Short mmCIF file of C-alpha atoms in Angstrom, two decimals:
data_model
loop_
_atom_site.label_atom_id
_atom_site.label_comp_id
_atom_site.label_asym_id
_atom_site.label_seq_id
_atom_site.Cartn_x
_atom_site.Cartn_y
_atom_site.Cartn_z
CA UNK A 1 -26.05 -7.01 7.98
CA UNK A 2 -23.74 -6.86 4.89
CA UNK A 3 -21.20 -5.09 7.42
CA UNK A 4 -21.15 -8.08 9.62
CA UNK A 5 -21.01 -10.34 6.97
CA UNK A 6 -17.99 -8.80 5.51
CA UNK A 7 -16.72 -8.68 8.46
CA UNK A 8 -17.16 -12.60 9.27
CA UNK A 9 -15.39 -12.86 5.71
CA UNK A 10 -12.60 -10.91 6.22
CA UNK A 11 -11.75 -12.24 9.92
CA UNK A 12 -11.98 -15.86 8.23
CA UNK A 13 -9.30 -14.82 5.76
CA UNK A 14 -6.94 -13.15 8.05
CA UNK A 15 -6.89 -16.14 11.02
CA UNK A 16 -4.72 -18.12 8.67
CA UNK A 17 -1.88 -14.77 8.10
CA UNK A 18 1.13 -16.01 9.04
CA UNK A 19 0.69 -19.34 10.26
CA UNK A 20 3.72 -21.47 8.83
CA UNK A 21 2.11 -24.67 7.15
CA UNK A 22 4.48 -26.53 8.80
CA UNK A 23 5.03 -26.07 12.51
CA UNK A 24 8.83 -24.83 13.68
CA UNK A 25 10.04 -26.14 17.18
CA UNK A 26 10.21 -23.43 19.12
CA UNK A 27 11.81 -23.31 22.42
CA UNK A 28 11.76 -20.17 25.00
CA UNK A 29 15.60 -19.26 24.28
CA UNK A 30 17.88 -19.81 22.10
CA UNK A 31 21.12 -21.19 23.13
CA UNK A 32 23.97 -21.17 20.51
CA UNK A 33 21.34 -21.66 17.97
CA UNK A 34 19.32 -24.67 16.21
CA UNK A 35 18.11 -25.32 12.82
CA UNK A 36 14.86 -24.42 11.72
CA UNK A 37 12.56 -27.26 10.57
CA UNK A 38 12.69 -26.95 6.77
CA UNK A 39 9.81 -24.71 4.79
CA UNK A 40 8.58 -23.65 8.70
CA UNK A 41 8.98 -20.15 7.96
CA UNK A 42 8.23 -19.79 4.27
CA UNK A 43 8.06 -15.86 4.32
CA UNK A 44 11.40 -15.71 5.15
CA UNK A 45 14.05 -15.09 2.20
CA UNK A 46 17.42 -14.94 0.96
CA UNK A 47 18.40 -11.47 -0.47
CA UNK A 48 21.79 -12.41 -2.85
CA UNK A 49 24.06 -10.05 -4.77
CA UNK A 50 25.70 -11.59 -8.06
CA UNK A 51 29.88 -10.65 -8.14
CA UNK A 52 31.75 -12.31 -10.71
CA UNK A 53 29.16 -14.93 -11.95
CA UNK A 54 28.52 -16.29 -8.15
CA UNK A 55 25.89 -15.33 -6.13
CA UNK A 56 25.99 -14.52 -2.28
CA UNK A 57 23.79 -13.79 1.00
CA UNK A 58 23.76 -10.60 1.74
CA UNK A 59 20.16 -10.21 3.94
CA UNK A 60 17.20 -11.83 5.16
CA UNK A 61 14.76 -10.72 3.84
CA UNK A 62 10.10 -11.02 4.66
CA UNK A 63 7.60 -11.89 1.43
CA UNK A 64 5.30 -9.33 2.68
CA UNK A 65 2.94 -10.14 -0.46
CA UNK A 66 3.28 -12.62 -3.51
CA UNK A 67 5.29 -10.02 -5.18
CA UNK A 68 6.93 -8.40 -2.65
CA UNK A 69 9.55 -8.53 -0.22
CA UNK A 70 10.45 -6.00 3.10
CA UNK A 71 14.52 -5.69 3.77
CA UNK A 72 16.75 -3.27 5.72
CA UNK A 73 17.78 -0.51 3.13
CA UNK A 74 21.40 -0.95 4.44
CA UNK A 75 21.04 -4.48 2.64
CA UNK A 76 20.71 -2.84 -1.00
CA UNK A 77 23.13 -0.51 -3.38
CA UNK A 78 22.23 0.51 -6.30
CA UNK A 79 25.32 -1.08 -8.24
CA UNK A 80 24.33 -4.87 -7.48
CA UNK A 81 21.82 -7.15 -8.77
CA UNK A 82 19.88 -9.38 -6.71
CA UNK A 83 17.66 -12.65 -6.39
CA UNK A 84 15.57 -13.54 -3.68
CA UNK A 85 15.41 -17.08 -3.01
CA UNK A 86 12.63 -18.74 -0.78
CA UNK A 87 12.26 -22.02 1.04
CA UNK A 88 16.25 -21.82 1.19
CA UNK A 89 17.59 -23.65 4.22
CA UNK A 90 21.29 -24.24 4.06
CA UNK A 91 23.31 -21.65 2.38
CA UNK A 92 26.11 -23.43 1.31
CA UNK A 93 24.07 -25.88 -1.17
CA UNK A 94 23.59 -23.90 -4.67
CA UNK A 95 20.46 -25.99 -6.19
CA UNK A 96 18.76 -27.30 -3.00
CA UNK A 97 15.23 -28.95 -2.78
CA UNK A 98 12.50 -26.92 -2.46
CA UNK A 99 14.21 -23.82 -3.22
CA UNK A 100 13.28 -21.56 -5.53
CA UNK A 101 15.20 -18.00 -6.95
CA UNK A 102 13.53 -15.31 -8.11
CA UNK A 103 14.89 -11.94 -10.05
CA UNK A 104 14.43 -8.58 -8.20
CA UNK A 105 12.81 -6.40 -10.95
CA UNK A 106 12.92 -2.88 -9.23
CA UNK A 107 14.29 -1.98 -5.77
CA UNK A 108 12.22 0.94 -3.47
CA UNK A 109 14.60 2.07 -0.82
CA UNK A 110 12.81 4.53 1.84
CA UNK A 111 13.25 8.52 0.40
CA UNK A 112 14.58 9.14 4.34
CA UNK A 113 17.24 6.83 4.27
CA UNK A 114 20.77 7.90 4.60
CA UNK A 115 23.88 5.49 4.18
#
């Protein structure tokens, strides 16, 4: 009985995973691209490298947990320092609304990976 109730929990929990709290447009193709509907995909991050005081894209990146986010391992080098910034929708604008940059405090890149 404690099984199924556990069970009952843990399906409750997971049925929300993932669902963007608020809804994207999505079409069946995309066609020389359209703007996602702002904070629709909130897992989704900026990886930026600081050069010379400025900061820059380098990667998308997935919040995978509260603390942690999943890139490519081409995206990082060990001589740059990075932020991550969430709920970022337009690049170009520095402080925008609802945007918020975080420091990267240790980078794991896989043992098998080879620049």
């Amino acid at each position: 009985m404690l099984g199924a109730v556990c069970l009952v929990v843990l399906l409750g929990y997971a049925y929300g995973c993932g669902q963007p709290a608020v809804p994207p447009q999505l079409s069946s193709r995309v066609v020389g691209g359209v703007d996602a509907v702002a904070h629709s995909w909130p897992w989704q991050i900026s990886l930026q490298y600081t050069r010379s005081g400025e900061w820059y894209h380098t990667c998308g990146g997935t919040l995978i947990a509260p603390q942690w986010v999943l890139t490519a391992a081409h995206c990082i080098s060990s001589s740059l320092t990075y932020r991550v910034v969430l709920g970022k929708q337009d690049l170009t604008v520095d402080d925008e609304a609802g945007s918020v940059a975080v420091g990267v405090e240790k980078t794991i890149v896989h043992e098998k990976w080879n620049s």
